[in-house]
């Protein structure tokens, strides 16, 4: 379990596909800038990750036991800046037939760390 320390509201316009993934980021690894055709929740099970959201461009650090919410189609990137691995449980709620994610151009040009794409 994890705590999402903000108010969230979710709604679908019809049936939804639910996908749950375990994501492990090695030290220095990033997801690359991407977005989902739906929303995402994540719980940090171990380690730490830094999350950049395109609409804020301010990095937020999440540690074990923290959770976060990413709104529908919001570009974002997660990066592990710590010495050890970070493990997350990520849940996507998507329209049936939608891909889990799609790559987008890097955002937040003020931060070179946030520009790191790929693994």
mmCIF file with all atom_site columns, C-alpha atoms in Angstrom:
data_model
loop_
_atom_site.group_PDB
_atom_site.id
_atom_site.type_symbol
_atom_site.label_atom_id
_atom_site.label_alt_id
_atom_site.label_comp_id
_atom_site.label_asym_id
_atom_site.label_entity_id
_atom_site.label_seq_id
_atom_site.pdbx_PDB_ins_code
_atom_site.Cartn_x
_atom_site.Cartn_y
_atom_site.Cartn_z
_atom_site.occupancy
_atom_site.B_iso_or_equiv
_atom_site.pdbx_formal_charge
_atom_site.auth_seq_id
_atom_site.auth_comp_id
_atom_site.auth_asym_id
_atom_site.auth_atom_id
_atom_site.pdbx_PDB_model_num
ATOM 1   C CA . UNK A 1 1   ? 0.000   0.000  0.000   1.00 0.00 ? 1   UNK A CA 1
ATOM 2   C CA . UNK A 1 2   ? 0.982   3.624  -0.406  1.00 0.00 ? 2   UNK A CA 1
ATOM 3   C CA . UNK A 1 3   ? -0.381  7.067  0.364   1.00 0.00 ? 3   UNK A CA 1
ATOM 4   C CA . UNK A 1 4   ? -1.261  9.492  -2.437  1.00 0.00 ? 4   UNK A CA 1
ATOM 5   C CA . UNK A 1 5   ? -0.945  12.818 -0.647  1.00 0.00 ? 5   UNK A CA 1
ATOM 6   C CA . UNK A 1 6   ? -3.357  14.778 -2.844  1.00 0.00 ? 6   UNK A CA 1
ATOM 7   C CA . UNK A 1 7   ? -7.020  14.819 -3.784  1.00 0.00 ? 7   UNK A CA 1
ATOM 8   C CA . UNK A 1 8   ? -7.730  12.804 -6.930  1.00 0.00 ? 8   UNK A CA 1
ATOM 9   C CA . UNK A 1 9   ? -10.780 12.303 -9.103  1.00 0.00 ? 9   UNK A CA 1
ATOM 10  C CA . UNK A 1 10  ? -11.099 9.606  -11.738 1.00 0.00 ? 10  UNK A CA 1
ATOM 11  C CA . UNK A 1 11  ? -13.808 8.927  -14.264 1.00 0.00 ? 11  UNK A CA 1
ATOM 12  C CA . UNK A 1 12  ? -14.161 6.799  -17.354 1.00 0.00 ? 12  UNK A CA 1
ATOM 13  C CA . UNK A 1 13  ? -16.558 7.316  -20.235 1.00 0.00 ? 13  UNK A CA 1
ATOM 14  C CA . UNK A 1 14  ? -17.082 3.586  -20.690 1.00 0.00 ? 14  UNK A CA 1
ATOM 15  C CA . UNK A 1 15  ? -15.416 0.231  -20.073 1.00 0.00 ? 15  UNK A CA 1
ATOM 16  C CA . UNK A 1 16  ? -11.803 0.376  -18.918 1.00 0.00 ? 16  UNK A CA 1
ATOM 17  C CA . UNK A 1 17  ? -8.764  -1.890 -19.118 1.00 0.00 ? 17  UNK A CA 1
ATOM 18  C CA . UNK A 1 18  ? -6.873  -2.230 -15.848 1.00 0.00 ? 18  UNK A CA 1
ATOM 19  C CA . UNK A 1 19  ? -3.165  -3.104 -16.054 1.00 0.00 ? 19  UNK A CA 1
ATOM 20  C CA . UNK A 1 20  ? -0.895  -3.590 -13.041 1.00 0.00 ? 20  UNK A CA 1
ATOM 21  C CA . UNK A 1 21  ? 2.895   -3.715 -13.525 1.00 0.00 ? 21  UNK A CA 1
ATOM 22  C CA . UNK A 1 22  ? 5.945   -4.083 -11.324 1.00 0.00 ? 22  UNK A CA 1
ATOM 23  C CA . UNK A 1 23  ? 8.544   -1.583 -12.527 1.00 0.00 ? 23  UNK A CA 1
ATOM 24  C CA . UNK A 1 24  ? 12.162  -1.787 -11.365 1.00 0.00 ? 24  UNK A CA 1
ATOM 25  C CA . UNK A 1 25  ? 14.479  1.103  -12.214 1.00 0.00 ? 25  UNK A CA 1
ATOM 26  C CA . UNK A 1 26  ? 18.193  0.540  -11.723 1.00 0.00 ? 26  UNK A CA 1
ATOM 27  C CA . UNK A 1 27  ? 20.360  3.334  -10.359 1.00 0.00 ? 27  UNK A CA 1
ATOM 28  C CA . UNK A 1 28  ? 20.383  6.156  -12.929 1.00 0.00 ? 28  UNK A CA 1
ATOM 29  C CA . UNK A 1 29  ? 17.627  4.567  -15.038 1.00 0.00 ? 29  UNK A CA 1
ATOM 30  C CA . UNK A 1 30  ? 14.643  6.563  -16.309 1.00 0.00 ? 30  UNK A CA 1
ATOM 31  C CA . UNK A 1 31  ? 11.375  5.615  -17.950 1.00 0.00 ? 31  UNK A CA 1
ATOM 32  C CA . UNK A 1 32  ? 11.769  8.235  -20.668 1.00 0.00 ? 32  UNK A CA 1
ATOM 33  C CA . UNK A 1 33  ? 9.131   10.881 -21.290 1.00 0.00 ? 33  UNK A CA 1
ATOM 34  C CA . UNK A 1 34  ? 5.799   9.191  -21.964 1.00 0.00 ? 34  UNK A CA 1
ATOM 35  C CA . UNK A 1 35  ? 2.060   9.450  -21.423 1.00 0.00 ? 35  UNK A CA 1
ATOM 36  C CA . UNK A 1 36  ? -0.904  7.117  -21.125 1.00 0.00 ? 36  UNK A CA 1
ATOM 37  C CA . UNK A 1 37  ? -4.345  7.173  -22.711 1.00 0.00 ? 37  UNK A CA 1
ATOM 38  C CA . UNK A 1 38  ? -5.817  6.970  -19.245 1.00 0.00 ? 38  UNK A CA 1
ATOM 39  C CA . UNK A 1 39  ? -4.599  7.576  -15.733 1.00 0.00 ? 39  UNK A CA 1
ATOM 40  C CA . UNK A 1 40  ? -1.864  6.014  -13.644 1.00 0.00 ? 40  UNK A CA 1
ATOM 41  C CA . UNK A 1 41  ? -1.237  5.405  -9.970  1.00 0.00 ? 41  UNK A CA 1
ATOM 42  C CA . UNK A 1 42  ? 2.065   4.211  -8.572  1.00 0.00 ? 42  UNK A CA 1
ATOM 43  C CA . UNK A 1 43  ? 3.330   3.026  -5.210  1.00 0.00 ? 43  UNK A CA 1
ATOM 44  C CA . UNK A 1 44  ? 7.042   3.062  -4.430  1.00 0.00 ? 44  UNK A CA 1
ATOM 45  C CA . UNK A 1 45  ? 7.727   -0.305 -2.800  1.00 0.00 ? 45  UNK A CA 1
ATOM 46  C CA . UNK A 1 46  ? 11.453  0.265  -2.268  1.00 0.00 ? 46  UNK A CA 1
ATOM 47  C CA . UNK A 1 47  ? 14.072  2.852  -3.118  1.00 0.00 ? 47  UNK A CA 1
ATOM 48  C CA . UNK A 1 48  ? 13.298  6.350  -4.376  1.00 0.00 ? 48  UNK A CA 1
ATOM 49  C CA . UNK A 1 49  ? 12.214  7.906  -7.655  1.00 0.00 ? 49  UNK A CA 1
ATOM 50  C CA . UNK A 1 50  ? 11.974  11.459 -8.908  1.00 0.00 ? 50  UNK A CA 1
ATOM 51  C CA . UNK A 1 51  ? 8.922   12.346 -10.996 1.00 0.00 ? 51  UNK A CA 1
ATOM 52  C CA . UNK A 1 52  ? 8.732   15.223 -13.469 1.00 0.00 ? 52  UNK A CA 1
ATOM 53  C CA . UNK A 1 53  ? 5.344   16.253 -14.854 1.00 0.00 ? 53  UNK A CA 1
ATOM 54  C CA . UNK A 1 54  ? 5.246   18.374 -18.009 1.00 0.00 ? 54  UNK A CA 1
ATOM 55  C CA . UNK A 1 55  ? 2.628   20.727 -16.583 1.00 0.00 ? 55  UNK A CA 1
ATOM 56  C CA . UNK A 1 56  ? 4.739   21.496 -13.485 1.00 0.00 ? 56  UNK A CA 1
ATOM 57  C CA . UNK A 1 57  ? 8.401   20.843 -14.394 1.00 0.00 ? 57  UNK A CA 1
ATOM 58  C CA . UNK A 1 58  ? 9.346   20.691 -10.733 1.00 0.00 ? 58  UNK A CA 1
ATOM 59  C CA . UNK A 1 59  ? 10.850  17.348 -9.701  1.00 0.00 ? 59  UNK A CA 1
ATOM 60  C CA . UNK A 1 60  ? 9.139   15.583 -6.805  1.00 0.00 ? 60  UNK A CA 1
ATOM 61  C CA . UNK A 1 61  ? 10.917  12.816 -4.889  1.00 0.00 ? 61  UNK A CA 1
ATOM 62  C CA . UNK A 1 62  ? 8.940   9.781  -3.748  1.00 0.00 ? 62  UNK A CA 1
ATOM 63  C CA . UNK A 1 63  ? 10.259  7.186  -1.306  1.00 0.00 ? 63  UNK A CA 1
ATOM 64  C CA . UNK A 1 64  ? 9.104   3.754  -0.134  1.00 0.00 ? 64  UNK A CA 1
ATOM 65  C CA . UNK A 1 65  ? 5.455   3.892  0.943   1.00 0.00 ? 65  UNK A CA 1
ATOM 66  C CA . UNK A 1 66  ? 4.643   6.980  -1.123  1.00 0.00 ? 66  UNK A CA 1
ATOM 67  C CA . UNK A 1 67  ? 2.103   6.913  -3.903  1.00 0.00 ? 67  UNK A CA 1
ATOM 68  C CA . UNK A 1 68  ? 1.324   9.290  -6.741  1.00 0.00 ? 68  UNK A CA 1
ATOM 69  C CA . UNK A 1 69  ? -1.299  9.875  -9.410  1.00 0.00 ? 69  UNK A CA 1
ATOM 70  C CA . UNK A 1 70  ? -0.710  10.909 -13.034 1.00 0.00 ? 70  UNK A CA 1
ATOM 71  C CA . UNK A 1 71  ? -3.712  12.314 -14.881 1.00 0.00 ? 71  UNK A CA 1
ATOM 72  C CA . UNK A 1 72  ? -4.973  11.191 -18.291 1.00 0.00 ? 72  UNK A CA 1
ATOM 73  C CA . UNK A 1 73  ? -2.471  11.931 -21.116 1.00 0.00 ? 73  UNK A CA 1
ATOM 74  C CA . UNK A 1 74  ? -0.131  13.924 -18.838 1.00 0.00 ? 74  UNK A CA 1
ATOM 75  C CA . UNK A 1 75  ? 3.487   13.684 -20.095 1.00 0.00 ? 75  UNK A CA 1
ATOM 76  C CA . UNK A 1 76  ? 5.868   12.583 -17.344 1.00 0.00 ? 76  UNK A CA 1
ATOM 77  C CA . UNK A 1 77  ? 9.147   10.810 -16.619 1.00 0.00 ? 77  UNK A CA 1
ATOM 78  C CA . UNK A 1 78  ? 10.364  8.859  -13.579 1.00 0.00 ? 78  UNK A CA 1
ATOM 79  C CA . UNK A 1 79  ? 14.047  8.536  -12.752 1.00 0.00 ? 79  UNK A CA 1
ATOM 80  C CA . UNK A 1 80  ? 15.964  6.669  -10.071 1.00 0.00 ? 80  UNK A CA 1
ATOM 81  C CA . UNK A 1 81  ? 18.747  8.978  -8.859  1.00 0.00 ? 81  UNK A CA 1
ATOM 82  C CA . UNK A 1 82  ? 19.778  6.781  -5.931  1.00 0.00 ? 82  UNK A CA 1
ATOM 83  C CA . UNK A 1 83  ? 22.569  4.188  -5.627  1.00 0.00 ? 83  UNK A CA 1
ATOM 84  C CA . UNK A 1 84  ? 20.276  1.142  -5.463  1.00 0.00 ? 84  UNK A CA 1
ATOM 85  C CA . UNK A 1 85  ? 17.248  -0.077 -7.429  1.00 0.00 ? 85  UNK A CA 1
ATOM 86  C CA . UNK A 1 86  ? 13.761  1.404  -7.045  1.00 0.00 ? 86  UNK A CA 1
ATOM 87  C CA . UNK A 1 87  ? 10.701  -0.831 -7.275  1.00 0.00 ? 87  UNK A CA 1
ATOM 88  C CA . UNK A 1 88  ? 7.216   0.476  -8.023  1.00 0.00 ? 88  UNK A CA 1
ATOM 89  C CA . UNK A 1 89  ? 3.791   -1.056 -8.456  1.00 0.00 ? 89  UNK A CA 1
ATOM 90  C CA . UNK A 1 90  ? 2.121   0.870  -11.276 1.00 0.00 ? 90  UNK A CA 1
ATOM 91  C CA . UNK A 1 91  ? -1.564  0.672  -12.198 1.00 0.00 ? 91  UNK A CA 1
ATOM 92  C CA . UNK A 1 92  ? -2.999  2.015  -15.449 1.00 0.00 ? 92  UNK A CA 1
ATOM 93  C CA . UNK A 1 93  ? -6.690  2.466  -16.209 1.00 0.00 ? 93  UNK A CA 1
ATOM 94  C CA . UNK A 1 94  ? -7.018  2.762  -19.975 1.00 0.00 ? 94  UNK A CA 1
ATOM 95  C CA . UNK A 1 95  ? -9.622  2.601  -22.699 1.00 0.00 ? 95  UNK A CA 1
ATOM 96  C CA . UNK A 1 96  ? -9.976  -0.955 -24.076 1.00 0.00 ? 96  UNK A CA 1
ATOM 97  C CA . UNK A 1 97  ? -7.472  -1.434 -26.894 1.00 0.00 ? 97  UNK A CA 1
ATOM 98  C CA . UNK A 1 98  ? -5.264  1.487  -25.828 1.00 0.00 ? 98  UNK A CA 1
ATOM 99  C CA . UNK A 1 99  ? -1.505  0.913  -25.531 1.00 0.00 ? 99  UNK A CA 1
ATOM 100 C CA . UNK A 1 100 ? -0.079  1.022  -22.011 1.00 0.00 ? 100 UNK A CA 1
ATOM 101 C CA . UNK A 1 101 ? 2.049   4.057  -22.902 1.00 0.00 ? 101 UNK A CA 1
ATOM 102 C CA . UNK A 1 102 ? 3.431   6.123  -25.745 1.00 0.00 ? 102 UNK A CA 1
ATOM 103 C CA . UNK A 1 103 ? 6.700   8.032  -25.949 1.00 0.00 ? 103 UNK A CA 1
ATOM 104 C CA . UNK A 1 104 ? 6.539   11.830 -26.101 1.00 0.00 ? 104 UNK A CA 1
ATOM 105 C CA . UNK A 1 105 ? 9.156   14.522 -26.691 1.00 0.00 ? 105 UNK A CA 1
ATOM 106 C CA . UNK A 1 106 ? 11.140  15.531 -23.590 1.00 0.00 ? 106 UNK A CA 1
ATOM 107 C CA . UNK A 1 107 ? 9.727   18.451 -21.659 1.00 0.00 ? 107 UNK A CA 1
ATOM 108 C CA . UNK A 1 108 ? 10.977  20.605 -18.769 1.00 0.00 ? 108 UNK A CA 1
ATOM 109 C CA . UNK A 1 109 ? 13.973  21.960 -20.683 1.00 0.00 ? 109 UNK A CA 1
ATOM 110 C CA . UNK A 1 110 ? 15.316  23.681 -17.564 1.00 0.00 ? 110 UNK A CA 1
ATOM 111 C CA . UNK A 1 111 ? 16.321  20.319 -16.095 1.00 0.00 ? 111 UNK A CA 1
ATOM 112 C CA . UNK A 1 112 ? 18.978  18.270 -17.872 1.00 0.00 ? 112 UNK A CA 1
ATOM 113 C CA . UNK A 1 113 ? 18.291  15.290 -15.601 1.00 0.00 ? 113 UNK A CA 1
ATOM 114 C CA . UNK A 1 114 ? 14.660  15.267 -16.726 1.00 0.00 ? 114 UNK A CA 1
ATOM 115 C CA . UNK A 1 115 ? 15.779  15.092 -20.341 1.00 0.00 ? 115 UNK A CA 1
ATOM 116 C CA . UNK A 1 116 ? 17.243  11.612 -19.921 1.00 0.00 ? 116 UNK A CA 1
ATOM 117 C CA . UNK A 1 117 ? 15.229  9.287  -22.097 1.00 0.00 ? 117 UNK A CA 1
ATOM 118 C CA . UNK A 1 118 ? 15.310  5.530  -22.157 1.00 0.00 ? 118 UNK A CA 1
ATOM 119 C CA . UNK A 1 119 ? 16.839  2.921  -19.958 1.00 0.00 ? 119 UNK A CA 1
#
